[in-house]
Tab-separated table of C-alpha atoms (C1' of nucleotides) in Angstrom:
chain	number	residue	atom	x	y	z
A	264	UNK	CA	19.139	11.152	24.861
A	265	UNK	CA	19.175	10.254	21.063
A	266	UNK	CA	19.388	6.493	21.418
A	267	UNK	CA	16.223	6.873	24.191
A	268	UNK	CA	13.957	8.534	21.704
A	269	UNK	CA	15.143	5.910	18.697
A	270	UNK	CA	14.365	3.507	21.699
A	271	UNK	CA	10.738	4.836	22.505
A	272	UNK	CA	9.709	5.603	19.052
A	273	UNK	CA	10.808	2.056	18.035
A	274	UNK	CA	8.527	0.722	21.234
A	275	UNK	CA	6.020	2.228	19.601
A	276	UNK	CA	6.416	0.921	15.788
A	277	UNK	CA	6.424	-2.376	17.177
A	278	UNK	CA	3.158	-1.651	18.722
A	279	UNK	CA	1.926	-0.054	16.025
A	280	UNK	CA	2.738	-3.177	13.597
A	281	UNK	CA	1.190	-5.442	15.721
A	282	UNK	CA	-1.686	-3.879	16.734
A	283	UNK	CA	-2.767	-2.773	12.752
A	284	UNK	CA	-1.719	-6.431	12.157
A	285	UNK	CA	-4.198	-8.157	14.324
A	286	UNK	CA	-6.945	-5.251	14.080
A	287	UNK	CA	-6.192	-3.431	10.882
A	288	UNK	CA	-5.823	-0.123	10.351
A	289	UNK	CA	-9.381	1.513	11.075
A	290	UNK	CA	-9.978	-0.620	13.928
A	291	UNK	CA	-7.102	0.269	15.935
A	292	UNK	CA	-7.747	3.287	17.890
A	293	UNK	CA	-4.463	5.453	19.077
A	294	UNK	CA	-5.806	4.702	22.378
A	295	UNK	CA	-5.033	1.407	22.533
A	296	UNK	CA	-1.998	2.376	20.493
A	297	UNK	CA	-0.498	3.728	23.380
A	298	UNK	CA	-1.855	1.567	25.942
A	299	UNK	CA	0.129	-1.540	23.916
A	300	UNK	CA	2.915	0.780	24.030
A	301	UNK	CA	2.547	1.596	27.366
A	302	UNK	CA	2.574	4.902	26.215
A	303	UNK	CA	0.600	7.942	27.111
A	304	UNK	CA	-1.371	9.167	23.506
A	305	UNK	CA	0.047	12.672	24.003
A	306	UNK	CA	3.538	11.473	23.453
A	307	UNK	CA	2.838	9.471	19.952
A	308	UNK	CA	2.074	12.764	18.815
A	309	UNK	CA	5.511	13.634	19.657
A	310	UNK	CA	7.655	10.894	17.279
A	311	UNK	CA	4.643	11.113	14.724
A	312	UNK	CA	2.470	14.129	13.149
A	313	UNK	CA	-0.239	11.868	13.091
A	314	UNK	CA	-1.273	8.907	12.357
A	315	UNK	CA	-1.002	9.143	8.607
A	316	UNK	CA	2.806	9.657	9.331
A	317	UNK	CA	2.984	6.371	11.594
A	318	UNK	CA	1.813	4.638	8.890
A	319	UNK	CA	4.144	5.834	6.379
A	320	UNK	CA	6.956	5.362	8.887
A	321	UNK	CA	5.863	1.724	9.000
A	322	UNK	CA	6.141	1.045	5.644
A	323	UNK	CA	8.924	2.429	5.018
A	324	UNK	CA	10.670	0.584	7.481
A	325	UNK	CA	8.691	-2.610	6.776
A	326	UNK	CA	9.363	-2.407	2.941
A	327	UNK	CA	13.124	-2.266	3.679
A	328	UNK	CA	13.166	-4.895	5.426
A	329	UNK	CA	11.420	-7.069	3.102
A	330	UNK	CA	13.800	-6.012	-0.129
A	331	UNK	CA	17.046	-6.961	2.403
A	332	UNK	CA	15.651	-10.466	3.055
A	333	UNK	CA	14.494	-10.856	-0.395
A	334	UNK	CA	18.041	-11.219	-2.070
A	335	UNK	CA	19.740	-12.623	0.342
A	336	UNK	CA	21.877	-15.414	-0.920
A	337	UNK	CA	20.877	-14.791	-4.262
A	338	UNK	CA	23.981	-15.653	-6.537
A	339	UNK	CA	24.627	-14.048	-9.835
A	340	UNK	CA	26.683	-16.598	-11.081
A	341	UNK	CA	24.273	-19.412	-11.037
A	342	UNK	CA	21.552	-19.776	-13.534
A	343	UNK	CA	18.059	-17.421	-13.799
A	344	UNK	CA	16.247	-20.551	-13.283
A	345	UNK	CA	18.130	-20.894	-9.934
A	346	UNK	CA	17.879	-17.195	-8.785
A	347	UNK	CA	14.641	-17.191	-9.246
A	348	UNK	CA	14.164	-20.430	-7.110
A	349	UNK	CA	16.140	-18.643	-4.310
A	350	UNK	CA	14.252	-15.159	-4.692
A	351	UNK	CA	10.601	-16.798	-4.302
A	352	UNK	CA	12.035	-18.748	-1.713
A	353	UNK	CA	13.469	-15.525	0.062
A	354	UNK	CA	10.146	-14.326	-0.308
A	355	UNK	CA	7.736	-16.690	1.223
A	356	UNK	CA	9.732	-17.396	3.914
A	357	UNK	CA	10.466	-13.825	5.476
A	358	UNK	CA	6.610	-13.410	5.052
A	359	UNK	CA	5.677	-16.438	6.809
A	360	UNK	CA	7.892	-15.863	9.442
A	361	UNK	CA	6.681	-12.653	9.599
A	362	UNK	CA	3.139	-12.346	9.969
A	363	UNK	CA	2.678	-9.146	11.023
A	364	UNK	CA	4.717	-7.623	8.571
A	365	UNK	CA	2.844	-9.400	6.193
A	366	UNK	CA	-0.957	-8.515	6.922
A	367	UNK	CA	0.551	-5.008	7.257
A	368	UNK	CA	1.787	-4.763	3.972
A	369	UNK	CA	-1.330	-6.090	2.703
A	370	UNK	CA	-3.370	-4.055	3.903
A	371	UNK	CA	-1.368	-0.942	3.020
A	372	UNK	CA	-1.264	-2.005	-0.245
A	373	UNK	CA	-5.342	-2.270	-0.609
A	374	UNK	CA	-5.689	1.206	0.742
A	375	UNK	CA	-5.440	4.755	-0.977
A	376	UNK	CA	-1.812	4.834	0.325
A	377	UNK	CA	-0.842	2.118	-1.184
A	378	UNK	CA	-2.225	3.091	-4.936
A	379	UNK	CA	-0.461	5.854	-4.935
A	380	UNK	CA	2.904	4.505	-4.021
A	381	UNK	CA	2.840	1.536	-6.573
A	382	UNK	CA	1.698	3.849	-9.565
A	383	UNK	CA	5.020	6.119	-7.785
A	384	UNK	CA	7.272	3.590	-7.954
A	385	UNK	CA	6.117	1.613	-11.493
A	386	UNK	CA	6.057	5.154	-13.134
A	387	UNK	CA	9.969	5.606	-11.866
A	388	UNK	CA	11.085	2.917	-12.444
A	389	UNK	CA	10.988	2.111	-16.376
A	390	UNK	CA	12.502	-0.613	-17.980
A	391	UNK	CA	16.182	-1.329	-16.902
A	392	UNK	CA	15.850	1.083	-14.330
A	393	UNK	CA	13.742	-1.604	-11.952
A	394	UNK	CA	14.675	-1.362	-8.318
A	395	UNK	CA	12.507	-4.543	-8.031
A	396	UNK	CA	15.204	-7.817	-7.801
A	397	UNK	CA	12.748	-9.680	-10.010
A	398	UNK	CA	12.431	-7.604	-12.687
A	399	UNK	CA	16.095	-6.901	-12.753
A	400	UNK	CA	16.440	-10.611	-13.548
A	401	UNK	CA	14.114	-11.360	-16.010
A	402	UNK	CA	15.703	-8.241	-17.794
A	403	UNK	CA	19.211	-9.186	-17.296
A	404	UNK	CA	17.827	-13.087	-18.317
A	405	UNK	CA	20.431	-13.058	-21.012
A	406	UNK	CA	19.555	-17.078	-21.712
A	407	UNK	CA	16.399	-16.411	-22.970
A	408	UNK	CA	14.882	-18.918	-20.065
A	409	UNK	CA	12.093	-16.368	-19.606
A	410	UNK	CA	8.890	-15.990	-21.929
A	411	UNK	CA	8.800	-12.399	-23.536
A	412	UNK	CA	5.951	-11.025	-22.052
A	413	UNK	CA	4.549	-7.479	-20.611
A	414	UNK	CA	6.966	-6.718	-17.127
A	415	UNK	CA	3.184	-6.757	-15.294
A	416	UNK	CA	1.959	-10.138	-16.719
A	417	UNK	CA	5.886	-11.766	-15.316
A	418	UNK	CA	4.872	-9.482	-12.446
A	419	UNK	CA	1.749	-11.110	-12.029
A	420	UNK	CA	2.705	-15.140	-12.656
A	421	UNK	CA	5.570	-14.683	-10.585
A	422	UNK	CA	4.127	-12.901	-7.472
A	423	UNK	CA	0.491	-13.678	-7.303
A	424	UNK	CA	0.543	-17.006	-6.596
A	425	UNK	CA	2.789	-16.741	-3.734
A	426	UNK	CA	0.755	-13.453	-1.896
A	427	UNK	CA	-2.170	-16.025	-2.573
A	428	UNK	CA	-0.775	-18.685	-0.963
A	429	UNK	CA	0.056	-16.886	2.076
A	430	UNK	CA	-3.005	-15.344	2.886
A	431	UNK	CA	-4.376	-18.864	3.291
A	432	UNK	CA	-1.354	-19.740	5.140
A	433	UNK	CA	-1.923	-16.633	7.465
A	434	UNK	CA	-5.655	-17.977	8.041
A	435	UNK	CA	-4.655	-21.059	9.173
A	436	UNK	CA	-5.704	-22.815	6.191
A	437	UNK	CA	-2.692	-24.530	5.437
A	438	UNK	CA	0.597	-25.829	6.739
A	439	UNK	CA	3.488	-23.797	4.610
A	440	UNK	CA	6.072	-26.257	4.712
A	441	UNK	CA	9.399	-26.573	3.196
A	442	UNK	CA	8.057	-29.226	0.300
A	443	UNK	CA	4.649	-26.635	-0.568
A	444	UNK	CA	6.826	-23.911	-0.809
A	445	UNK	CA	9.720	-25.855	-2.745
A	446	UNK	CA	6.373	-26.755	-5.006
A	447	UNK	CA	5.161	-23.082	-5.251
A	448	UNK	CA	8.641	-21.805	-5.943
A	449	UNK	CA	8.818	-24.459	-8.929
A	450	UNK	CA	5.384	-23.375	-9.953
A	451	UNK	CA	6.017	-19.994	-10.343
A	452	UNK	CA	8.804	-20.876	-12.612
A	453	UNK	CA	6.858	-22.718	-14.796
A	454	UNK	CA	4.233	-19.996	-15.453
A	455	UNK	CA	7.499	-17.602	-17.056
A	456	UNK	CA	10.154	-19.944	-18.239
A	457	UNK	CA	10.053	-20.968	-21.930
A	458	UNK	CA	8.443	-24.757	-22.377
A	459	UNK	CA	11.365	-26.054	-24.870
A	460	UNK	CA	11.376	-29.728	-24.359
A	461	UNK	CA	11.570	-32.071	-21.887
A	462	UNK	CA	10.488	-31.609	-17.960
A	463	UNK	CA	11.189	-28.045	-16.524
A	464	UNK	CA	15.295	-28.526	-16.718
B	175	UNK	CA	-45.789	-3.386	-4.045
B	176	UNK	CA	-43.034	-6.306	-3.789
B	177	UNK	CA	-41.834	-5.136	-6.960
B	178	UNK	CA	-41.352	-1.496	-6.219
B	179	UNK	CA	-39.911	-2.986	-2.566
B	180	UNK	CA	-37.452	-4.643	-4.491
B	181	UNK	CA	-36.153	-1.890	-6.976
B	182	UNK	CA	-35.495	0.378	-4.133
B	183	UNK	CA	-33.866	-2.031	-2.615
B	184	UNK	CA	-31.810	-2.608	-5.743
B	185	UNK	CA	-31.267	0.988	-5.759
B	186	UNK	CA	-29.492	1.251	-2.625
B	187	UNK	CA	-27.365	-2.092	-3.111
B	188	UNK	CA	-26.369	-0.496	-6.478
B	189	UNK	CA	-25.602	2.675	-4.574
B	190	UNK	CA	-23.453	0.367	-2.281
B	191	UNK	CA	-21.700	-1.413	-4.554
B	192	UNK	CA	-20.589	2.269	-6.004
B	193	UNK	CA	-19.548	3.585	-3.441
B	194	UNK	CA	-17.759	1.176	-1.776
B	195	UNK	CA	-15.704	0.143	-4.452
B	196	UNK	CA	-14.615	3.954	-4.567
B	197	UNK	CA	-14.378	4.574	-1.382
B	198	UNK	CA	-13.961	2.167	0.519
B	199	UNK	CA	-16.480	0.666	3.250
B	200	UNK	CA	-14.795	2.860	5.982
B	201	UNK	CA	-14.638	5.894	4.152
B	202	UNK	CA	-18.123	5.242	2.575
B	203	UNK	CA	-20.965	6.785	5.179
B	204	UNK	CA	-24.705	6.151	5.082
B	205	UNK	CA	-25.348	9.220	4.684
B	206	UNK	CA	-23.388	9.707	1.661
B	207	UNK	CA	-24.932	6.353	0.389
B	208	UNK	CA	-28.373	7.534	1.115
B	209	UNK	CA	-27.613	10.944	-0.863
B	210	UNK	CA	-26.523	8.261	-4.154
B	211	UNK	CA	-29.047	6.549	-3.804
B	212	UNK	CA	-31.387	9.279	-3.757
B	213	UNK	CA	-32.925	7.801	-0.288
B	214	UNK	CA	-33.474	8.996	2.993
B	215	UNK	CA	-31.128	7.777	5.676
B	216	UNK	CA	-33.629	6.129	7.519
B	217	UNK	CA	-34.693	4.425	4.717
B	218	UNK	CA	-31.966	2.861	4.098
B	219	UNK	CA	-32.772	0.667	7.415
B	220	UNK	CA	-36.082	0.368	6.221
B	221	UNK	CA	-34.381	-2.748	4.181
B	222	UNK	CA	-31.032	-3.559	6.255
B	223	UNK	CA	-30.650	-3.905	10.004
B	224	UNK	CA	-27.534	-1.649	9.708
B	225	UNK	CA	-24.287	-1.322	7.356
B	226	UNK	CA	-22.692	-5.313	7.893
B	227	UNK	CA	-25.872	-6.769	6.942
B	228	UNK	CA	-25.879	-4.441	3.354
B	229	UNK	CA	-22.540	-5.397	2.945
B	230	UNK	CA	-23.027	-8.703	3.723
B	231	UNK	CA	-25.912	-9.149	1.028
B	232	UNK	CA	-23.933	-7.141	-1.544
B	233	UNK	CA	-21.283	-10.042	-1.153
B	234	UNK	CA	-23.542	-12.707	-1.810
B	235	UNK	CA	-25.129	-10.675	-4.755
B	236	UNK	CA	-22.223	-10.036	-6.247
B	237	UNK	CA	-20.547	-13.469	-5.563
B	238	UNK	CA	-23.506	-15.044	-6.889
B	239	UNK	CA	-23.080	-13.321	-10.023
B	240	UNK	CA	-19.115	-14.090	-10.515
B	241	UNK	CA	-19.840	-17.793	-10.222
B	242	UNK	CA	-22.253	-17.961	-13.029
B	243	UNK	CA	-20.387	-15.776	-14.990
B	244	UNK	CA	-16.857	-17.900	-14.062
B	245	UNK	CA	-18.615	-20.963	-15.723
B	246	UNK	CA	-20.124	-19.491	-18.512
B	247	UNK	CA	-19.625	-21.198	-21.997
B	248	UNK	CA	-17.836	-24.354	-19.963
B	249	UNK	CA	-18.062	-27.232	-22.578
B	250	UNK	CA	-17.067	-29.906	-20.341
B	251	UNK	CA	-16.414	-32.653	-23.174
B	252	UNK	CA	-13.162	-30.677	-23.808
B	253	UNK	CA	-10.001	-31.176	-22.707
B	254	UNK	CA	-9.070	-30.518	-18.791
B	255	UNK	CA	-6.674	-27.600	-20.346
B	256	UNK	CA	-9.046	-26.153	-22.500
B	257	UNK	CA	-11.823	-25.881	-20.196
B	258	UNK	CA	-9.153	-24.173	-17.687
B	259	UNK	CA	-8.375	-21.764	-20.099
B	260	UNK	CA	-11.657	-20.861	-20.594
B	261	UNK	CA	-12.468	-20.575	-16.600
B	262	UNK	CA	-9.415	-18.523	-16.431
B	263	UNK	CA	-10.635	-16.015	-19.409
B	264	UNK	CA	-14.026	-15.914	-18.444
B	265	UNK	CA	-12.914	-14.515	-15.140
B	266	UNK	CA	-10.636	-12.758	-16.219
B	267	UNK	CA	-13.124	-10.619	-18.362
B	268	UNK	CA	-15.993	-10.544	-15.524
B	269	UNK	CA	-13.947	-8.699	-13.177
B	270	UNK	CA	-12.012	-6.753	-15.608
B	271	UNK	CA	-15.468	-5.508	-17.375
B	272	UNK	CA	-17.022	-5.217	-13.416
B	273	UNK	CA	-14.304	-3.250	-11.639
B	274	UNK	CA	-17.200	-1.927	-9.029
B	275	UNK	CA	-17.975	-5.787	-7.968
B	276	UNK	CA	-14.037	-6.271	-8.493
B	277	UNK	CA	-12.975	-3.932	-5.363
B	278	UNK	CA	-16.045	-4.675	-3.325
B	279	UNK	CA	-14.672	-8.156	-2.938
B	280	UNK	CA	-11.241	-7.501	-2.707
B	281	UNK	CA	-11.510	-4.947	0.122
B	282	UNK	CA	-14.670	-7.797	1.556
B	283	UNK	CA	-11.935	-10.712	1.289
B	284	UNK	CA	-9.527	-8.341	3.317
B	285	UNK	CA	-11.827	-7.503	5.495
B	286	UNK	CA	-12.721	-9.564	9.013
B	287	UNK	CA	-15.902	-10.461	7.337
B	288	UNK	CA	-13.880	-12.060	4.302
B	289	UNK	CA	-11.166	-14.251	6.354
B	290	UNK	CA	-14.215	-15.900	8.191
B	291	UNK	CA	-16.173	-16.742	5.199
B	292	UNK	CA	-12.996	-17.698	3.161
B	293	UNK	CA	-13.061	-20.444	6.114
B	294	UNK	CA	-15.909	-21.201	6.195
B	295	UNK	CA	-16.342	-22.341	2.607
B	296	UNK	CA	-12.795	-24.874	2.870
B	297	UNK	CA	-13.974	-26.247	6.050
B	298	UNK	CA	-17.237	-26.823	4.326
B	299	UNK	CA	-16.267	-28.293	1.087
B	300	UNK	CA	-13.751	-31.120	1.029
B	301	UNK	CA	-11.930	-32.530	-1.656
B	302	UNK	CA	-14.640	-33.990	-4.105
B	303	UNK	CA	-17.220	-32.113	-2.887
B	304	UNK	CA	-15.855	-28.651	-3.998
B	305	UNK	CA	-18.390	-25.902	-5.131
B	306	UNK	CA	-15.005	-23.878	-6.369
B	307	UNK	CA	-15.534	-24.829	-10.791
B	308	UNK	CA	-11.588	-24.747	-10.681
B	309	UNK	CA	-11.216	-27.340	-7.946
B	310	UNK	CA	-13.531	-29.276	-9.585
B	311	UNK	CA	-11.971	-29.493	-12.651
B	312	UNK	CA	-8.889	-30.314	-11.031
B	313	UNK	CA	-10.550	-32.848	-8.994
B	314	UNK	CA	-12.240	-34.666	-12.302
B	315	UNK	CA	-8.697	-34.270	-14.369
B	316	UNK	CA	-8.879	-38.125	-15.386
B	317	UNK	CA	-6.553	-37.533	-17.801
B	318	UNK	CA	-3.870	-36.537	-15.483
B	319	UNK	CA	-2.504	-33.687	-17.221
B	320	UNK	CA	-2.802	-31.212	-13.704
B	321	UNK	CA	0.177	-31.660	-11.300
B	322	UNK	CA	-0.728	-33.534	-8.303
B	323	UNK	CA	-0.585	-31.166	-5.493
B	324	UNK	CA	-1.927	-29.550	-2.427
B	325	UNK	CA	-5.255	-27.697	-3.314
B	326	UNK	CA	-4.223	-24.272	-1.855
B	327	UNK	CA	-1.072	-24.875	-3.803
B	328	UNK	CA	-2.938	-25.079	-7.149
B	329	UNK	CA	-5.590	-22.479	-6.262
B	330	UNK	CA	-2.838	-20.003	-6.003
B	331	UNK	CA	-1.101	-20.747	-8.923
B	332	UNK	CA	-4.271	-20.348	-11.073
B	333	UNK	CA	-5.987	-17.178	-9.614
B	334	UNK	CA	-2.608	-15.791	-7.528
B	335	UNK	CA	-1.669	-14.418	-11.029
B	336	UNK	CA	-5.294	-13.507	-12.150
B	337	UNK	CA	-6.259	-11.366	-9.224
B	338	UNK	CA	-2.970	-9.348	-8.996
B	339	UNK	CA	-2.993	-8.111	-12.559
B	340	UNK	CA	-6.406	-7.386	-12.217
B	341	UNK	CA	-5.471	-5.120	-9.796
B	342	UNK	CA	-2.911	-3.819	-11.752
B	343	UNK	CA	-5.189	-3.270	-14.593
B	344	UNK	CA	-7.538	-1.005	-11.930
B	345	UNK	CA	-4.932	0.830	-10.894
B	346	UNK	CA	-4.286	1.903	-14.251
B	347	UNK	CA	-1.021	0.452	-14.839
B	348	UNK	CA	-1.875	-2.228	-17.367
B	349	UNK	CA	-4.603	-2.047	-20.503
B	350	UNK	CA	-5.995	-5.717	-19.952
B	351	UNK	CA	-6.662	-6.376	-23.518
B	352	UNK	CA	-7.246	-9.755	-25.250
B	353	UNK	CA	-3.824	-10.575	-25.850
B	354	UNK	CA	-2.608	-9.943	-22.467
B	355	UNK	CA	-5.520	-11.914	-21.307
B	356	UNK	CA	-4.548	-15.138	-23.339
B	357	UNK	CA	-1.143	-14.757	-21.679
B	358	UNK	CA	-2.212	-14.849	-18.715
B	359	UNK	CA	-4.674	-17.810	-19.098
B	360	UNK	CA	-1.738	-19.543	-20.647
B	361	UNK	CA	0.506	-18.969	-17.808
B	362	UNK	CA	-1.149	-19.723	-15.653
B	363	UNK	CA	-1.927	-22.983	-17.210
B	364	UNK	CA	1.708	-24.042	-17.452
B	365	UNK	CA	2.067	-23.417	-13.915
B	366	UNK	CA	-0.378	-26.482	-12.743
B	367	UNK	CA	0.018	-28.735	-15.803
B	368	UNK	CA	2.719	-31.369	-15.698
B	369	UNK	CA	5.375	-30.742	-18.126
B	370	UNK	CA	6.136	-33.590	-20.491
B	371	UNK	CA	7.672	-32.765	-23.403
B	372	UNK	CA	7.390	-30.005	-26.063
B	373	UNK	CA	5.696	-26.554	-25.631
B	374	UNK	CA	2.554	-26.072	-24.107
B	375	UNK	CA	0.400	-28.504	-26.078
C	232	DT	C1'	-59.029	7.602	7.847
C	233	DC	C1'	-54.978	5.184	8.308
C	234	DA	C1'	-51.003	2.492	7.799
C	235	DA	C1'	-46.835	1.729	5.416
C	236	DG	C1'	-43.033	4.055	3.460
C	237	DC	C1'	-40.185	7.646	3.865
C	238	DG	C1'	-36.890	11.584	4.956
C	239	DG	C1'	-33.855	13.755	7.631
C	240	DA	C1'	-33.031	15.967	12.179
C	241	DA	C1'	-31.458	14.300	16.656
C	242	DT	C1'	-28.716	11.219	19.494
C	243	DG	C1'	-24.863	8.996	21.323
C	244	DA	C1'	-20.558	6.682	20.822
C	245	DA	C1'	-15.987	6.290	19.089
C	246	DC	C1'	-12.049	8.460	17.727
C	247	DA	C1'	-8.045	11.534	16.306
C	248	DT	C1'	-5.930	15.271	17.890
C	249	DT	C1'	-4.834	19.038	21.153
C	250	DC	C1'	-3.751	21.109	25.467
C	251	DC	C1'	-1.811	21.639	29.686
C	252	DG	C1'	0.120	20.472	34.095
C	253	DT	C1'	3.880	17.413	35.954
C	254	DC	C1'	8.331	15.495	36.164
C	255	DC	C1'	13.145	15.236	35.800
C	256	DA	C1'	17.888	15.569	34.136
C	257	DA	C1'	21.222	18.568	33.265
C	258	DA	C1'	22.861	23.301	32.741
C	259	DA	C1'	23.489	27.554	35.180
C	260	DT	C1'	24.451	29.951	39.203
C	261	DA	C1'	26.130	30.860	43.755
D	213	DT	C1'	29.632	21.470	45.784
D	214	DA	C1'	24.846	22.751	46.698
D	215	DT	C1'	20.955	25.060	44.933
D	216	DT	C1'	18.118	26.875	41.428
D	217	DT	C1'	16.461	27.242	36.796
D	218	DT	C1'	14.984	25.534	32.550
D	219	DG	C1'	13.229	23.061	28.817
D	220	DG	C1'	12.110	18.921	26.805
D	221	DA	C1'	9.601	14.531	27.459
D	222	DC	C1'	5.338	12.679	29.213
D	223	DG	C1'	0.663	11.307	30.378
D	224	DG	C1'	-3.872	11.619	30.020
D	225	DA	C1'	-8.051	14.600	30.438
D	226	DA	C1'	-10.619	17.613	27.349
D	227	DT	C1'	-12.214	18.878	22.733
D	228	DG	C1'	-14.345	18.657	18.411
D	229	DT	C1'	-15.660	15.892	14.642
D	230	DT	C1'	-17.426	12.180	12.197
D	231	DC	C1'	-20.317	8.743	11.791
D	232	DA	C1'	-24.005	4.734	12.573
D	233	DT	C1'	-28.285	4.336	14.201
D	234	DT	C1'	-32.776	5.889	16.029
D	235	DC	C1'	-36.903	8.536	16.278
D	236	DC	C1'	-40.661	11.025	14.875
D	237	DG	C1'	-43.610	13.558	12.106
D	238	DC	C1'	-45.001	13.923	7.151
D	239	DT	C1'	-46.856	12.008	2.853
D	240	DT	C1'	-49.530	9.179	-0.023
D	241	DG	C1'	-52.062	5.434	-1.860
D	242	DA	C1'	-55.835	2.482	-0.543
DNA sequence: TCAAGCGGAATGAACATTCCGTCCAAAATA
DNA sequence: TATTTTGGACGGAATGTTCATTCCGCTTGA
């Protein structure tokens, strides 16, 4: 009986993410929830309190996700310069393969929920203590390959330009191929790595 | 009577603008907008068919005001990377001093009105013919000191960075002052320029 | 006197959430 | 083993609320 409710209440997380993908949050009516679910309403209201609690559920599961494929294959040994290639890497590509997970993280992140839980997790996590992969490395950057700047400006050059680049992606705007995101990836690198001399190692 | 038209209509775009930066356009009713505004309800449609078409005049208000204040101060007979720094800064400092006009078009952008107007504008203006100051800049960079890349590519490594501190900064999690700023600019900067030899020019 | 401008009650639609009757698998009983 | 009981899982109709929008009577300046 366990693994059929995990099943049922994963059926409808799927539908969920797809469905607040493609119609966003406010337009998606629990209705039509359940119908993608092929669902009755009554019984979402039995995996989830409401639909605050969906959400949440979502994100949680969503984030996780994200963070696994994020270091994958990242390799301590090599240099920050190189683990910071793979990480960006990592990073566009599990978003661009997946689109709804993207446009749901998005747009939790631009509402009230998602204000909250950055402030949350920037006000835990201080310093050293980052859970966030990148920060970890610019902190552990024991080469001094990284400019000494504010952890939200590093933040900032490292991440914005990718989110940026997907949401045009995700609108059809452009083609994110291997070479655009080798170039982005490079990009990124050369907005936070010390200019000494020559062309960017 | 125009005049007086006008300021009431001013009133309740103001109004707008207020609350939906707050509150978000969802969570933002006419009613409650009337009540800021000090207006009847019905009034309200006295000057807009209904809520998309006050949003939709809001945007180019407030858009319309961003552009001139992006290319403020320009002096185009400097060099490609000044006059990018100085793009960067002045927008930088518009948002950052307009945080109401700053989350109005961050929630329009991610809204279904935003993704078909974002479209709308890059089918419209094509390499050369770019209204974007940035992309023009790029575009007229005879001295070829901008990497030679995809537009999207270089529009998100100039305002990727911008736009997420910014939101940073509203959140509370940053003080955006004038150092931080030039950072930023900076960063930016080395992202897009080619990298020949010494620091940063 | 009379529009044009206005305010806000009234209307109707869209939802989130609740409620309740049905179904069914498995435990209890004979 | 055959029958009955039971309780959880379900579906979807019913409910109550929250708006956007409309309608209508009042006010006021010409």
């Amino acid at each position: 009986m366990l693994p059929v409710k995990k099943t049922k209440q994963k059926i409808i997380m799927q539908a969920a993410l797809e469905l607040f993908a493609e119609q966003g949050f406010h337009d998606a009516p629990m209705s039509q929830l359940a119908e993608q679910a092929q669902v009755g309403v009554g019984s979402v209201y039995r995996y989830f309190k409401d639909k605050n609690e969906l959400i949440e559920k979502l994100y949680f599961e969503v984030d996780e996700a994200l963070q696994m494929a994020i270091i994958k294959n990242v390799d301590q040994t090599l240099s920050t310069r190189q683990q910071f290639l793979q990480l960006i890497t990592n990073l566009i590509h599990f978003l661009r393969d997946h689109p709804h997970e993207f446009k749901f993280l998005e747009q939790y992140y631009h509402s009230p929920f998602g204000i909250d839980k950055k402030r949350e997790k920037l006000l835990l996590e201080n310093g050293a203590n980052q859970k966030n992969p990148f920060m970890q490395l610019f902190f552990s950057d024991k080469t001094k390959a990284v400019k000494t700047l504010p952890g939200p400006v590093l933040h900032a050059l490292a991440f914005g330009p990718v989110l940026f680049l997907l949401r045009d992606a995700m609108a059809g705007l452009v083609e994110l191929d291997d070479a655009l995101i080798e170039h982005m990836a490079k990009g990124c690198w050369d907005a936070i790595r010390i200019s000494t001399a020559g062309p960017a190692q």
